[in-house]
Amino acid sequence: MSTSRFYAVEKASNRKAVFAEIPDRKVSEYFGENVFNRKAMQKYLSKETYRTLTHAIDNGKSIDREFANHVAAGMRMWALEKGVTHYTHWFQPLNDSTAEKHDAFVELNGDGGMIEEFSGKLLVQQEPDASSFPSGGLRNTFEARGYTAWDPSSPAFIVDDTLCIPTVFIAYTGEALDFKTPLIRSIEALNKAAVDVCQYFYDDVNKVTTFLGWEQEYFLVDEDLYSARPDLSLTERTLLGHESAKNQQLDDHYFGSIPTRVQEFMKDLEVECYKLGIPAKTRHNEAAPNQFELAPIYEECNLANDHNQLLMSVMKRIARHHNFRVLLHEKPFNGINGSGKHCNWSIGTNTGINLLSPGKNREENLRFITFVVNTIMAVYKHNALLKASIASATNAYRLGANEAPPAIISTFLGTQINEILDHLENSSIEDVIEVDEKIRLHLGVGQIPELLLDNTDRNRTSPFAFTGNRFEFRAPGSSTNCGSPMLALNSAVAYQLQEFCKAVETLRNAGKSKEVAIFEVLKSYIKESKPIRFDGNGYSDEWKAEAKRRGLDCENSVPLQYDAYLKPETVKMFADTHVLNQKELEARNEVKWEVYIKKVQIEARVLGDLSLNHIIPVVIRYQSVLLDNITKLKETFNEEEYQELSLEQRSLIRKIARLICDVSKKVDAMIEARKRANRITDYREKAIAYHDTVVPYIEEIRGHIDDLELMVDNQIWPLPKYRELLFMR
Ligand code: ADP
Ligand code: MG
């Protein structure tokens, strides 16, 4: 009914803010209260258990079953005291969401009663009935099993009445079926490789930790408007909708004041974050209307990723208390900014040194240059892989659109670092290394710390930018599991650092000093990796042409971007770092292609349904009104007057009739294209067919219907319009 849109709009605009429930305690008093953190461990575990457990966590040692019983007992006691009744293994299957299966703590006690039970066995390992999770053929439902296994490095936490235990998800043969397993492996690979390189500079480094600070962008939409849009409800994206006359031209939303309703939501969200130990730090409006961002203080990479996964689900829950829906889709609205999830990445030593931070003396700066150059080199060699790691059907609508980084990976370093690298590249060893009693380095880089304070020329168009003491990977989409880009980056850098050590050792074995060897290898890397460095406007068309000339990966088709995972150099890189083997890579690609197919399939179905059952009937009704009108004009006026007075209507009817015809034809053609694609059995081929033959119709049909939206009577248009969806009162 035509009233549905107005009903929803009216309800949405009369909505009052739901006031947040803010505890009357300071954040420091309740931070982490729903986490089995060190404070809780200390209280609920014996001294001995506490010591062994924290030692195992800090040193990546395995934990035996017997010992796990003690931990489980303490965890259960802590949880029961907090009114928890259930527990679940919480894991991250390959479909970009988290999964859990709740079991009650209770067991029969043999006397007809029940007791609260939670053993080490249940803590350590479970076999969820997970046959419906994507496995890319690694686990056929009838023959093989999937296991979840406790990840002690990420603490258990409580959501509602359930104790959630972060776990990895693997096939019975040991292959990874999730994001967490290879992420942990990549963190370990990077630790090993970076510690080796650190030995050139420090004696006391024995551990290197990877840090991740994500920034989560999202949209909020009023619940009733959301429900009145089947496309939002089913795909999280508006498949239709003409741009509103005002959107983000005035930039008045960005850093503007946050609407009260939203602010109340944010307050509740932050309280929940703090209780769960998520160190939320900044919140603000983003560039588009109704778009916001939350960023925490950075943390160890695996924990940070768990926190991001947790945040996304907490966000959805809290939003509903406030009569909102959160949209984590990368491009919910055409014509305005999409949402990303910037991943700020750095590596640091057990001695407190950020390896991507310039030091105070020349040796430290050589270390700094070493890690920066190796990172750039890794990004250069694996630029196609990094792009594949964030490629998805949904992120494709954002990448390459005019606000987002393009679908080409390049790095921005800023003038200072560029000058230093150019200087090194063009210097001879004699220029920079002066031999006195001890070989000392004169890299001309002594002033980096001072210079960097000035490094404010941040290039927002670069997908991978150096920002003073970290790299910011900006291409990941808002719904991405950070594990995917992070494990690709960690592994590529780990592999690169291994290569670096080999090259340095070769030169040293040939009689060169350590400094000379490092200098020579870096110099060759600086030369080789030059094509990845780009400080200009990454959104310009010239860059696309230039990137192609430089040999960077410019593939735009998501199904083809995934091929980067199976290139021989990628397979070797992942094998040598022990992060993923070929079988796992192949299986994971199957999953990626399959997910791509399904996403496009759903969009195509929803759009077909919207077109034929929601839009066309209403448009035809309007067309009849116009036809009726001209018939009556004809009856009322003489021919000459009629011709003149009905001119507009007749031309409108013609346009509308033509568009109805175009939409119907294209919907039919889209259905045909889908049927043809569905007959293909190979996932890769099928995904390519969906990309090449189905996606174009989605855009074309939308274009026609958006034109119709501007012609048809506003009173009867069946869907909430952009201006109604996007401007929160
Ligand atoms: P901007 O929007 O300008 O990029 P924000 O303040 O929103 O900056 O986000 C910066 C992010 O970078 C935060 O998530 C922060 O925790 C993270 N960050 C800061 N320093 C580091 C670091 N050394 N390693 C990793 N992440 C970092
Ligand atoms: Mg940022």
Short mmCIF file of C-alpha atoms and ligand atoms in Angstrom, two decimals, residues 215 217 293 342-344 458 460 467 470 472 474, ligand 2:
data_model
loop_
_atom_site.label_atom_id
_atom_site.label_comp_id
_atom_site.label_asym_id
_atom_site.label_seq_id
_atom_site.Cartn_x
_atom_site.Cartn_y
_atom_site.Cartn_z
CA GLU A 215 38.60 2.25 12.42
CA GLU A 217 32.76 3.05 9.72
CA GLU A 293 32.92 5.88 12.93
CA HIS A 342 41.02 1.28 7.93
CA CYS A 343 43.55 -1.12 9.40
CA ASN A 344 46.44 0.69 11.12
CA ARG A 458 48.54 12.91 4.72
CA ARG A 460 43.71 10.42 1.96
CA THR A 467 51.33 7.77 8.79
CA ARG A 470 52.50 2.84 11.22
CA GLU A 472 47.30 2.56 7.34
CA ARG A 474 42.55 1.89 3.83
MG MG B 2 42.22 6.48 9.26
#
